[in-house]
PDB file of C-alpha atoms in Angstrom:
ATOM      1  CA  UNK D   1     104.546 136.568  31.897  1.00 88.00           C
ATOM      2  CA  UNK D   2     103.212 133.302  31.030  1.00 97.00           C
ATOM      3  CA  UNK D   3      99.881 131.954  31.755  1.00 98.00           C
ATOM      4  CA  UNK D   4     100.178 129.176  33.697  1.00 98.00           C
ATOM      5  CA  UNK D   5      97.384 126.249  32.921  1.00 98.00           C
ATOM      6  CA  UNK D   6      95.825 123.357  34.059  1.00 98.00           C
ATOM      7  CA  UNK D   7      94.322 121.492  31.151  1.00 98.00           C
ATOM      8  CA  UNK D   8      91.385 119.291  31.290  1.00 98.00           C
ATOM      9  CA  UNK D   9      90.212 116.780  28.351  1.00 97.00           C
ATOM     10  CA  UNK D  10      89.888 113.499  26.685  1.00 93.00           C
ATOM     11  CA  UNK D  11      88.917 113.494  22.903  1.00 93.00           C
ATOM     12  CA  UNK D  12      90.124 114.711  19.711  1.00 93.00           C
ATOM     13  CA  UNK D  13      88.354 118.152  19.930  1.00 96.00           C
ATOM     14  CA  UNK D  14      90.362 118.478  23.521  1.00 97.00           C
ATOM     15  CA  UNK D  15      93.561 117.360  21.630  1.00 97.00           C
ATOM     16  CA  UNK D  16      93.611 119.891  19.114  1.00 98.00           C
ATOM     17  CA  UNK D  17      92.912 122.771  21.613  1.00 98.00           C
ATOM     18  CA  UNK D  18      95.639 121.949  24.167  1.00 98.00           C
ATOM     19  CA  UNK D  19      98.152 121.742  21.145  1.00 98.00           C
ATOM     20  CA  UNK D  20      97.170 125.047  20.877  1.00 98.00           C
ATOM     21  CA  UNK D  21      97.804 125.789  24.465  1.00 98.00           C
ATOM     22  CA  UNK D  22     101.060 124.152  24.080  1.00 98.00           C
ATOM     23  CA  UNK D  23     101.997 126.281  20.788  1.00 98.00           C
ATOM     24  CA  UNK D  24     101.277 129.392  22.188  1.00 98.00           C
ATOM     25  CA  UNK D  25     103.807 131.509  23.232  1.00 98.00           C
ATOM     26  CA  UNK D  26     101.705 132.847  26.205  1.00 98.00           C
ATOM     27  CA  UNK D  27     101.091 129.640  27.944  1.00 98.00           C
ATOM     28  CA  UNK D  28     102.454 127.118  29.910  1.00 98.00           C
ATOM     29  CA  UNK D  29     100.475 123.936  30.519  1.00 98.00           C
ATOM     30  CA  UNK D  30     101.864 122.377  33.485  1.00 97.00           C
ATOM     31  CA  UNK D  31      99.891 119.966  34.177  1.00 98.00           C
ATOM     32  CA  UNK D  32      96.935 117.602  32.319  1.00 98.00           C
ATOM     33  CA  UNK D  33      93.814 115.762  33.414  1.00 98.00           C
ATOM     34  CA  UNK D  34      91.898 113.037  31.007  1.00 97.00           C
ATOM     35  CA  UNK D  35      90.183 109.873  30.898  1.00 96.00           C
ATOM     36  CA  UNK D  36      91.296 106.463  32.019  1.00 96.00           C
ATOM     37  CA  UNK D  37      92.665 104.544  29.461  1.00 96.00           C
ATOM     38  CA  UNK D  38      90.209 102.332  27.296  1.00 94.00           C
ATOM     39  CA  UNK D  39      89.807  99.074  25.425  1.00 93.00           C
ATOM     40  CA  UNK D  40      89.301 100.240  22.042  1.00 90.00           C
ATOM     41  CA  UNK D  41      87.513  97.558  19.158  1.00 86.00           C
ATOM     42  CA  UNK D  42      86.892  94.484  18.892  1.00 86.00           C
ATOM     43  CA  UNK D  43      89.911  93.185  20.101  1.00 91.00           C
ATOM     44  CA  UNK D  44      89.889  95.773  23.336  1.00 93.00           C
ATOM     45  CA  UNK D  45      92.981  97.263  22.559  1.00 95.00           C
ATOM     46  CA  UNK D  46      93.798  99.853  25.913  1.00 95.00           C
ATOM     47  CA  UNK D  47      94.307 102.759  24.052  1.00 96.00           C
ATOM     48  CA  UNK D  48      95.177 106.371  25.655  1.00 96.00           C
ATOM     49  CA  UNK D  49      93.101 108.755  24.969  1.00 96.00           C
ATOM     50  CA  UNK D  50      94.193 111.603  22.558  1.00 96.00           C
ATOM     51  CA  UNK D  51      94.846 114.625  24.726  1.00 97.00           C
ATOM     52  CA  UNK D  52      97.416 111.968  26.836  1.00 97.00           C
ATOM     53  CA  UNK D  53      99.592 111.368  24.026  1.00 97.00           C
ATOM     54  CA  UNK D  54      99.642 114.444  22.980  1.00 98.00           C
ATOM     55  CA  UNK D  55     100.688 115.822  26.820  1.00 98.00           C
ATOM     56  CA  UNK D  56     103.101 112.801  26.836  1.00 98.00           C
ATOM     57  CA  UNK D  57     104.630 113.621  23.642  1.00 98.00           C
ATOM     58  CA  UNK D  58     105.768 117.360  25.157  1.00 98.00           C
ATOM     59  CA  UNK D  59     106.441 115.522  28.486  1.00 98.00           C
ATOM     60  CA  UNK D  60     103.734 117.218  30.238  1.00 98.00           C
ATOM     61  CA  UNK D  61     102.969 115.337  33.256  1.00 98.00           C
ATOM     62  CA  UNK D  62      99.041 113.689  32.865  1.00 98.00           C
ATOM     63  CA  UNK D  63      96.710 112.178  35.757  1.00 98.00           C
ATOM     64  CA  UNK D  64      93.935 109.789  34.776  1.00 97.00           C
ATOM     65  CA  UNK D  65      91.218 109.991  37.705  1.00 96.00           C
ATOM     66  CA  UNK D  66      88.402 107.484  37.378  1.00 95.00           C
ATOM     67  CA  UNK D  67      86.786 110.864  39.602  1.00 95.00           C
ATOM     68  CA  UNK D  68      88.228 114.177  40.178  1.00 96.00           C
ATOM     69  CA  UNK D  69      87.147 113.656  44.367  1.00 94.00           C
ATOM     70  CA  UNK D  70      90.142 110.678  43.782  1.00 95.00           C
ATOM     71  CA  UNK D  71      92.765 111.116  46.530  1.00 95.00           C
ATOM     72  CA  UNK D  72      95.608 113.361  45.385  1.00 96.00           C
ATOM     73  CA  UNK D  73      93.565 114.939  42.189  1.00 97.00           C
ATOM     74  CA  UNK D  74      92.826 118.233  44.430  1.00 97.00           C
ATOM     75  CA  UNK D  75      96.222 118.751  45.840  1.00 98.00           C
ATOM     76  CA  UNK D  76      97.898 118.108  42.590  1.00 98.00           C
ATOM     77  CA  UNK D  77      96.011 120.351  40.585  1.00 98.00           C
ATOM     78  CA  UNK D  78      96.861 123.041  43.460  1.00 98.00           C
ATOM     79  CA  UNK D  79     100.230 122.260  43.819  1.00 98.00           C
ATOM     80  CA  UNK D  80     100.519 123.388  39.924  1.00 98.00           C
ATOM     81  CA  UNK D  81      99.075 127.084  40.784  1.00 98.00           C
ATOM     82  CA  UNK D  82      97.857 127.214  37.594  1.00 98.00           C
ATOM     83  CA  UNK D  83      96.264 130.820  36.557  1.00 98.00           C
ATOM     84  CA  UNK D  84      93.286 128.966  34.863  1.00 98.00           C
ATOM     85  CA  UNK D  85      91.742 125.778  34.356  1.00 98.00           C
ATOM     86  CA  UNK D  86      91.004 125.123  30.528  1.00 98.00           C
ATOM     87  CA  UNK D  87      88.158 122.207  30.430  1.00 98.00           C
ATOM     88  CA  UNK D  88      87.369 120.527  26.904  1.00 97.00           C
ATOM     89  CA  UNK D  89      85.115 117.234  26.550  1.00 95.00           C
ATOM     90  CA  UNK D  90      86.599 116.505  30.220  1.00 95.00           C
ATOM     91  CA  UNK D  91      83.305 114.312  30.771  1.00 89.00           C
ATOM     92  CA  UNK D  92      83.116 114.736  34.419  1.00 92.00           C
ATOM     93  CA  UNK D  93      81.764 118.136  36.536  1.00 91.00           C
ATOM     94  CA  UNK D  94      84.060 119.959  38.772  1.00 96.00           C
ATOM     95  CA  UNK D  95      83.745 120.117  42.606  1.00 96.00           C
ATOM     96  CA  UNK D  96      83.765 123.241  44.295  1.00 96.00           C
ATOM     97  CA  UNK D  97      87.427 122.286  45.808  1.00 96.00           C
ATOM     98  CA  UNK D  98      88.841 122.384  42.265  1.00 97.00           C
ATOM     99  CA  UNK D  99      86.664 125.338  40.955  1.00 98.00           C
ATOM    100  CA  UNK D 100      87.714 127.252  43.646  1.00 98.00           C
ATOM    101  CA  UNK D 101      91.620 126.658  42.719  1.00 98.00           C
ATOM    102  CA  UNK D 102      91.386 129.232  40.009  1.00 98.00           C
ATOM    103  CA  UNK D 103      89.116 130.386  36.925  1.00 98.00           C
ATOM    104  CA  UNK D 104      87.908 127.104  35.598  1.00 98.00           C
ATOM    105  CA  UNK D 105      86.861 127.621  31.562  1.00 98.00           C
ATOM    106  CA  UNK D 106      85.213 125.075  29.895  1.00 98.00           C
ATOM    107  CA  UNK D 107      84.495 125.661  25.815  1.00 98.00           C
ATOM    108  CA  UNK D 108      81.510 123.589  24.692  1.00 97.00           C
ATOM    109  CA  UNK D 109      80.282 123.359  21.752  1.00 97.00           C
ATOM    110  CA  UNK D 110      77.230 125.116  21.347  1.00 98.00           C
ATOM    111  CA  UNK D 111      75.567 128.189  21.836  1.00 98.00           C
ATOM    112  CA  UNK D 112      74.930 128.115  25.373  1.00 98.00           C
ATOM    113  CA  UNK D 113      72.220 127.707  27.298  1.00 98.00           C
ATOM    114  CA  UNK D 114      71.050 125.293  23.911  1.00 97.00           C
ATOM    115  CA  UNK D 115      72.501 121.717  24.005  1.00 98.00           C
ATOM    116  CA  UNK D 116      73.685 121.701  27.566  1.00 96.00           C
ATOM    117  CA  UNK D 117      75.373 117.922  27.808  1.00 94.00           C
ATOM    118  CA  UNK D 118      77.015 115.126  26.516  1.00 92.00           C
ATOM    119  CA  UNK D 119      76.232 115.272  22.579  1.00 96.00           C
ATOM    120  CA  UNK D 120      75.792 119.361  21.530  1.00 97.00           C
ATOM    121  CA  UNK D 121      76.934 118.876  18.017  1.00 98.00           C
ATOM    122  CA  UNK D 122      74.950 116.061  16.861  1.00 98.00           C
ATOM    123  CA  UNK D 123      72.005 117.711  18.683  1.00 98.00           C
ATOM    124  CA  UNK D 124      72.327 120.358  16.591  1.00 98.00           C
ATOM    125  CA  UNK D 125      72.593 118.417  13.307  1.00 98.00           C
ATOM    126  CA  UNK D 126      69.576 116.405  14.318  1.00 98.00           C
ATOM    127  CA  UNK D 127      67.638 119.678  14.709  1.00 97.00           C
ATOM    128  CA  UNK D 128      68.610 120.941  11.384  1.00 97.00           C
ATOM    129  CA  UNK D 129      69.609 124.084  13.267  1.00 98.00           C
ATOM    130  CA  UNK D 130      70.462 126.720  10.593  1.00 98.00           C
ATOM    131  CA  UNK D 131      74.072 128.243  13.440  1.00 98.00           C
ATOM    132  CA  UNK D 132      75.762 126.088  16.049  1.00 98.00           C
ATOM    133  CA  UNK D 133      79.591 127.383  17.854  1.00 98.00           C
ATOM    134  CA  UNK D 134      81.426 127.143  20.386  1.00 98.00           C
ATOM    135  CA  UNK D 135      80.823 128.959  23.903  1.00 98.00           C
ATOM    136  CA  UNK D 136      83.712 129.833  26.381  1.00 98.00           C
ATOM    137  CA  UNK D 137      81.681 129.785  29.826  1.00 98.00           C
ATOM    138  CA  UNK D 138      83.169 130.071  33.547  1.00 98.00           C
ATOM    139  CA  UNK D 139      82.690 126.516  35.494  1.00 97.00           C
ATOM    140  CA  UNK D 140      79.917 126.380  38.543  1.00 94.00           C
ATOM    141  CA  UNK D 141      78.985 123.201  40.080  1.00 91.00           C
ATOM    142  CA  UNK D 142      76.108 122.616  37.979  1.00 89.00           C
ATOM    143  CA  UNK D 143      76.021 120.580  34.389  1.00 91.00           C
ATOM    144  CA  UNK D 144      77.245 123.845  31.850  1.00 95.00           C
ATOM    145  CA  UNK D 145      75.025 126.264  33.449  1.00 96.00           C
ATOM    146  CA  UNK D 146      78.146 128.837  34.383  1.00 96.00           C
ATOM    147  CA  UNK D 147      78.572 132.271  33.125  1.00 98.00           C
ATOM    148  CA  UNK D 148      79.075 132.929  29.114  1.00 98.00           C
ATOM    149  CA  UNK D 149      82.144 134.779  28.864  1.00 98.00           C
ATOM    150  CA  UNK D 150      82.831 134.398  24.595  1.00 98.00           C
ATOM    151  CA  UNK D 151      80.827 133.482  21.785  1.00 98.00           C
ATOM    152  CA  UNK D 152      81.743 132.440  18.341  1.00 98.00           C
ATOM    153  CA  UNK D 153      79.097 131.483  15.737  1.00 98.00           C
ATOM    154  CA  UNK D 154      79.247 129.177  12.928  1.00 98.00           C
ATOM    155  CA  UNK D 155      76.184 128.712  10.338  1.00 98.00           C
ATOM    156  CA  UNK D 156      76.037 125.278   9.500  1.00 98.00           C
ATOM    157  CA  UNK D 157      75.666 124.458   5.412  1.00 97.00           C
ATOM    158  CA  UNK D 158      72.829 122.336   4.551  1.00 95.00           C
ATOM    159  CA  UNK D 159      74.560 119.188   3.312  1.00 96.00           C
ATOM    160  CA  UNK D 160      77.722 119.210   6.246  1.00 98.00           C
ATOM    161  CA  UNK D 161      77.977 116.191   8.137  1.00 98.00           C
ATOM    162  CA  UNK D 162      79.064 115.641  11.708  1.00 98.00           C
ATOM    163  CA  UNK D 163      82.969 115.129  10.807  1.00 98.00           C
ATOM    164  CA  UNK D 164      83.049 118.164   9.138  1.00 98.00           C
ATOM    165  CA  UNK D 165      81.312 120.233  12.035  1.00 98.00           C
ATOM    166  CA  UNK D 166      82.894 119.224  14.484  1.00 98.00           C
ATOM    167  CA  UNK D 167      86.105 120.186  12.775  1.00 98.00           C
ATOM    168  CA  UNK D 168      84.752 123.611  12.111  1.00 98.00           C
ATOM    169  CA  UNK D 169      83.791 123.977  15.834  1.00 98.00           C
ATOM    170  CA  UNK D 170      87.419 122.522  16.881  1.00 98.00           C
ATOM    171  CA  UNK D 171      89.381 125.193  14.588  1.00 98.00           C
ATOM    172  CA  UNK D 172      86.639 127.896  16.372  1.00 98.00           C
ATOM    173  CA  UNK D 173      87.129 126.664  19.981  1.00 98.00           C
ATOM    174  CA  UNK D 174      91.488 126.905  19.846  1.00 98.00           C
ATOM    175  CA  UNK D 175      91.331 130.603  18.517  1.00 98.00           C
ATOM    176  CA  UNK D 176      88.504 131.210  20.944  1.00 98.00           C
ATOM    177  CA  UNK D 177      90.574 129.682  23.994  1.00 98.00           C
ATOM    178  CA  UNK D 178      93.038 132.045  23.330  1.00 98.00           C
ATOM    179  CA  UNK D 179      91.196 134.781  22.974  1.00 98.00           C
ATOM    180  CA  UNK D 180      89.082 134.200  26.231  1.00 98.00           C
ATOM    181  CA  UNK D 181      92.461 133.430  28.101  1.00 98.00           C
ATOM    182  CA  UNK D 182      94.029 136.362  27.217  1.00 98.00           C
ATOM    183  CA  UNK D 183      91.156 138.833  27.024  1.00 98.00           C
ATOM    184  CA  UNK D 184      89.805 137.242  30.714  1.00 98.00           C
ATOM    185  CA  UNK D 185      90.358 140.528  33.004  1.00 97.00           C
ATOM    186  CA  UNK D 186      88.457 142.735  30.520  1.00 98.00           C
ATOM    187  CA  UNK D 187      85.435 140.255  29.928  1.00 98.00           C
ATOM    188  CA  UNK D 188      82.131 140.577  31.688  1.00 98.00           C
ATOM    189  CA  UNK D 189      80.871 137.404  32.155  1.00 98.00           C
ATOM    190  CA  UNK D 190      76.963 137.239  31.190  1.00 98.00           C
ATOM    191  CA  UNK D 191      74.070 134.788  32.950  1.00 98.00           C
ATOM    192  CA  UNK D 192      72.744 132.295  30.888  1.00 98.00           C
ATOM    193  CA  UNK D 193      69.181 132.766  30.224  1.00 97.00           C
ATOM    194  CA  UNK D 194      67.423 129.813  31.893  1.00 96.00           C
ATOM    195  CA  UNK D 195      64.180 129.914  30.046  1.00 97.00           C
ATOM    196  CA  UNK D 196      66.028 128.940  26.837  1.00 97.00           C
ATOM    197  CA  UNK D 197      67.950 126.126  27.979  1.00 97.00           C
ATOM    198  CA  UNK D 198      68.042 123.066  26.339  1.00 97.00           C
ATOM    199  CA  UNK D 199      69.628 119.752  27.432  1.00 96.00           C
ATOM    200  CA  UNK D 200      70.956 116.679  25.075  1.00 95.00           C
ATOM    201  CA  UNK D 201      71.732 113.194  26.175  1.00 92.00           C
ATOM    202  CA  UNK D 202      74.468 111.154  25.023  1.00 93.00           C
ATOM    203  CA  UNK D 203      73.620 109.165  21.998  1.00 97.00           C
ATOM    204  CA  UNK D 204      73.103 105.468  22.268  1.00 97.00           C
ATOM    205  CA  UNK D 205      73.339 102.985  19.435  1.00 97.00           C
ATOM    206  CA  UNK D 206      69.342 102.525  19.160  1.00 97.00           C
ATOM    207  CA  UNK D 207      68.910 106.125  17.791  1.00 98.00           C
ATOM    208  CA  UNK D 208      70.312 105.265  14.588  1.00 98.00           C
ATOM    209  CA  UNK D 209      67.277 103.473  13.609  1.00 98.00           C
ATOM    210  CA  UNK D 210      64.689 104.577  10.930  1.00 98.00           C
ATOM    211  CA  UNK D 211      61.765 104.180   9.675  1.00 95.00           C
ATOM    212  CA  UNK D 212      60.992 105.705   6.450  1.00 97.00           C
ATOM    213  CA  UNK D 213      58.576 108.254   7.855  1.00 97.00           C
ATOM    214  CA  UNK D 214      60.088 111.822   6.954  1.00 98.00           C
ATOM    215  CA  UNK D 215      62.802 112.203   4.716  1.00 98.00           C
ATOM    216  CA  UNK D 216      64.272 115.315   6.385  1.00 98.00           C
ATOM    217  CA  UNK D 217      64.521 113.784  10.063  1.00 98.00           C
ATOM    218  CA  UNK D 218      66.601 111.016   8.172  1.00 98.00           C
ATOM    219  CA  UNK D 219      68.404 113.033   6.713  1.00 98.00           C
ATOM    220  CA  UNK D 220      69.381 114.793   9.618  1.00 98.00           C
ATOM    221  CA  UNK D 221      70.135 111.473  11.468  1.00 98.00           C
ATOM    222  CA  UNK D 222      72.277 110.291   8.437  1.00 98.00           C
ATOM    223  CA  UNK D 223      74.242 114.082   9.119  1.00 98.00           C
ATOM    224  CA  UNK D 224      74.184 113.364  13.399  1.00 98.00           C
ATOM    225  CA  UNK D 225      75.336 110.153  13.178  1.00 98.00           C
ATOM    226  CA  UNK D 226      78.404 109.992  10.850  1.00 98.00           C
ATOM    227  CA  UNK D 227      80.695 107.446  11.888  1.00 95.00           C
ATOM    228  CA  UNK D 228      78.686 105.643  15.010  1.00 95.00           C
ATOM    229  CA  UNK D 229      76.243 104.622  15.353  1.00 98.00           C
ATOM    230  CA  UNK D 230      75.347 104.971  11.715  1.00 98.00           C
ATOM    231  CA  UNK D 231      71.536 105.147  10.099  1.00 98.00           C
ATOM    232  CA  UNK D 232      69.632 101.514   9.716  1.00 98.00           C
ATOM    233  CA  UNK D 233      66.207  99.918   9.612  1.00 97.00           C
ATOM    234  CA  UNK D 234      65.045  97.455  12.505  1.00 96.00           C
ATOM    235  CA  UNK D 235      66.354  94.635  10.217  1.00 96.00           C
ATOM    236  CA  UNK D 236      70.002  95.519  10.277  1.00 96.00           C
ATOM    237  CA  UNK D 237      70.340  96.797   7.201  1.00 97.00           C
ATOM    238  CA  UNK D 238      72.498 100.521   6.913  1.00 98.00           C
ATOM    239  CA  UNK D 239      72.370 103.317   4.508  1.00 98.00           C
ATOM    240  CA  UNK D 240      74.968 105.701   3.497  1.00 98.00           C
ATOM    241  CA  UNK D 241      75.386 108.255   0.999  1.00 98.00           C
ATOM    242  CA  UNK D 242      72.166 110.054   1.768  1.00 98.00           C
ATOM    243  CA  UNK D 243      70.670 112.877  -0.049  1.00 98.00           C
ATOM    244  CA  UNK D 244      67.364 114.607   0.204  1.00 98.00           C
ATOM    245  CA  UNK D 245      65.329 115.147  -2.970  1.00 97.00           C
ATOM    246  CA  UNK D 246      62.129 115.581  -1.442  1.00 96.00           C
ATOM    247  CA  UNK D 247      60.604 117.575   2.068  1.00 96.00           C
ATOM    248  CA  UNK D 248      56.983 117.545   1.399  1.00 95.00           C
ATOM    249  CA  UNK D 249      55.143 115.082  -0.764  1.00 97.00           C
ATOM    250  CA  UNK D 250      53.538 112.118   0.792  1.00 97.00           C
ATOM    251  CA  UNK D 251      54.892 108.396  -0.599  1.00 97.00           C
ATOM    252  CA  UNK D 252      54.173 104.878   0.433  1.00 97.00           C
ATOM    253  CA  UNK D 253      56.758 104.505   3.018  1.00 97.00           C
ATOM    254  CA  UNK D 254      59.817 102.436   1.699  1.00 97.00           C
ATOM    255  CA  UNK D 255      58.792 102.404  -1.637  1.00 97.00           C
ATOM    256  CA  UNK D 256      60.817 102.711  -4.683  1.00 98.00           C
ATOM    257  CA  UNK D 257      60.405 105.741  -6.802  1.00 98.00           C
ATOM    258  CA  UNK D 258      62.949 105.447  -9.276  1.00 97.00           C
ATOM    259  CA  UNK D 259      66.900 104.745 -10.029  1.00 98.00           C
ATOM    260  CA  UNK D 260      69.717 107.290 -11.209  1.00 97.00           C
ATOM    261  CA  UNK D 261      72.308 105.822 -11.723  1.00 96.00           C
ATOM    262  CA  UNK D 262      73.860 103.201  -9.249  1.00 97.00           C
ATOM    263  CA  UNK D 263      71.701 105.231  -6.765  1.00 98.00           C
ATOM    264  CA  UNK D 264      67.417 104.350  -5.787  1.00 98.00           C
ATOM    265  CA  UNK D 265      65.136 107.210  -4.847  1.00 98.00           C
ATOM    266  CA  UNK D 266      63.117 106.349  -1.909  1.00 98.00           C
ATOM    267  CA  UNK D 267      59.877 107.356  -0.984  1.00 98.00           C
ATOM    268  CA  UNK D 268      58.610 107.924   2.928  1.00 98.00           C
ATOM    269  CA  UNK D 269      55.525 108.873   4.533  1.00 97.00           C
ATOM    270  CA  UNK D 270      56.914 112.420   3.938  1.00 98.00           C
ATOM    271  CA  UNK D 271      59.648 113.275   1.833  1.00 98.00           C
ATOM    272  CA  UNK D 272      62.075 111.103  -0.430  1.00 98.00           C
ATOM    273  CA  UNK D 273      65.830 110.411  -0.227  1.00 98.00           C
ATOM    274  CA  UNK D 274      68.544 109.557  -2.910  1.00 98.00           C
ATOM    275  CA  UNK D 275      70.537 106.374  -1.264  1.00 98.00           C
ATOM    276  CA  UNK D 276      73.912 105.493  -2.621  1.00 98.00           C
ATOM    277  CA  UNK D 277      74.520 102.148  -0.440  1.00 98.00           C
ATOM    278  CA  UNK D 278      73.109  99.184   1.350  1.00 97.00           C
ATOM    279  CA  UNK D 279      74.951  97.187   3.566  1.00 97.00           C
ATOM    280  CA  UNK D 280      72.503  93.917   4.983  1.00 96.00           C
ATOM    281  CA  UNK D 281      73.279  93.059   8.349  1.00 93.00           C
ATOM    282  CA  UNK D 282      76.593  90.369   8.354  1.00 92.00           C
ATOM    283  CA  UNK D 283      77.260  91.318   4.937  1.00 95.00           C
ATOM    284  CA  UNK D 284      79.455  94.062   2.292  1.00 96.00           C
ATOM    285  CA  UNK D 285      78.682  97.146   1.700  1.00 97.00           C
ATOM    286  CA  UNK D 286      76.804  96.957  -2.153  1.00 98.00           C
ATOM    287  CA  UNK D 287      75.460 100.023  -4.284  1.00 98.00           C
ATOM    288  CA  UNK D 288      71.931 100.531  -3.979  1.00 98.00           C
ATOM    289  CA  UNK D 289      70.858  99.741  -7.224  1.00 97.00           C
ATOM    290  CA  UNK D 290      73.373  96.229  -6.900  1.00 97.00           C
ATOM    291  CA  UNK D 291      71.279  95.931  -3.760  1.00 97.00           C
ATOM    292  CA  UNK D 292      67.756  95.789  -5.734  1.00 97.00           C
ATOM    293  CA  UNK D 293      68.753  94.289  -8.677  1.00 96.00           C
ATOM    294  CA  UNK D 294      70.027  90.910  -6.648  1.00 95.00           C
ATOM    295  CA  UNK D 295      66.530  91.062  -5.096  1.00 96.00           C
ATOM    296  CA  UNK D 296      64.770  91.632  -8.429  1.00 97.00           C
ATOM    297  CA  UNK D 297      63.095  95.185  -6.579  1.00 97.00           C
ATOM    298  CA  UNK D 298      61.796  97.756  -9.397  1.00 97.00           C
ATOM    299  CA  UNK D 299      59.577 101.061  -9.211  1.00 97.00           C
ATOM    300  CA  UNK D 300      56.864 100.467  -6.757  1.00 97.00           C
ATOM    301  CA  UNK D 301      58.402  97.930  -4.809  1.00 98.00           C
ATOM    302  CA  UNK D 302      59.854  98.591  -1.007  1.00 97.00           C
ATOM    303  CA  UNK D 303      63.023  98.628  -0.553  1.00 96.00           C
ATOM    304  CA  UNK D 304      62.864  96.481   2.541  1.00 92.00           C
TER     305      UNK D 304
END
């Protein structure tokens, strides 16, 4: 017998585990809920999100609810009699009409109760936590609060970056979607402790500002923020290619400290970084030391 799913996501770490879903011998995913679609770059191109092209391309019928209290969402996703409800990166809580359908099983990417919300993974990075993973948990009405059911563990090497995480946690969530699906009846689901919960916010473009006080913090921001929204000082300028060379020692913030080879070492209140590139607001990308030689900057000068 088949296990008959609902399947509820919208990003590239949902993609990846319905294909999964869909691969598996096991299951049958009848029916899929994502996002509406959404103008993507600067020339607001509508663009599906990934989990609906995926569904599309195995002619799995998809809904798009602005909210899952839309007329018709309910009766639909009873009308499917789906054995569970798999939840990924949906970005909207269930009501009790829909949790109530069947088991509802949302993996999220942390070690629940830590990073409860919209950004786990960069959360993570950002606290230079030494272990993140995945969590399968059973759905209540509240914001990932439900019972742990599956745990898988990951530790996190010093110098990975958010890509590469979140592709770790992505391969960890399909096997453990499985593995919670199939091993369900014989799983006893566990409380969250509520005394060690921790809750993360979705990340706006502001936090990737810096300021050249400690080195490691940077660093962890340069790791968070991969791709968007990117490290920079309040003038606009970016970084990339970030390494730290220095936790402890104190340094005039901004300041110089030496080059190696198309690379600057850069002092901050605590701590120093390597930094490969520049890019000035409006203009290329340039190599750091291309960067300070056009501005005639040597040892002892700031960088900015």
């Amino acid at each position: 017998m088949k296990n008959k799913i609902v399947y509820m996501g919208t990003p590239h770490y949902a993609r990846e585990i319905l294909e999964t879903l869909i691969d598996a011998e096991d299951m049958d995913v009848s029916l899929v809920l994502t996002q509406p679609d959404r103008p993507v770059g600067r020339k607001k191109v509508l663009t599906p999100p990934p989990v609906k092209v995926v569904a599309e391309a195995h002619d799995i019928e998809v809904l798009q609810p602005n909210r899952l209290l839309d007329e018709g969402m309910f009766e639909a996703i009873r009308d499917a009699k789906p054995d569970y409800i798999i939840v990924a990166a949906f970005g909207q809580i269930l009501p009790k009409n829909i949790l109530d359908i069947a088991p509802c099983i949302n993996l999220h990417a942390s070690l629940l109760p830590q990073y409860r919300g919209a950004s786990p993974v960069q959360q993570s990075l950002l606290n230079g936590d030494e272990k993140s993973g995945v969590t399968s948990m059973l759905m209540e009405e509240g914001l990932d609060t439900g019972d742990i059911l599956e745990v898988v563990e990951f530790v996190i090497p010093e110098e990975m970056r958010l890509h590469a995480l979140m592709q770790q946690l992505t391969n960890d969530a399909c096997k453990l979607t499985l593995s919670t699906i199939r091993n369900f009846k014989n799983i006893t689901p566990k409380k969250q402790n509520e005394a060690e919960a921790t809750l993360c916010k979705k990340i706006k473009k502001s936090d990737g500002e810096i300021d050249f006080d400690d080195a490691v913090d940077i660093y962890n921001k340069y790791r968070a923020f991969e791709g968007w929204p990117g490290i920079f000082a309040s003038n606009g300028t970016k970084f990339d290619g970030l390494m730290l060379v220095d936790r402890e020692n104190k340094h005039t913030p901004c300041e110089i400290l030496g080059f190696e080879e198309e690379s600057v070492i850069v002092g901050c209140h605590r701590g120093a970084l390597k930094i490969d590139t520049l890019q000035p607001a409006s203009k290329k990308a340039m190599s750091a030391k291309a960067y300070c030689v056009g501005r005639g900057l040597k040892v002892g000068n700031t960088i900015l």
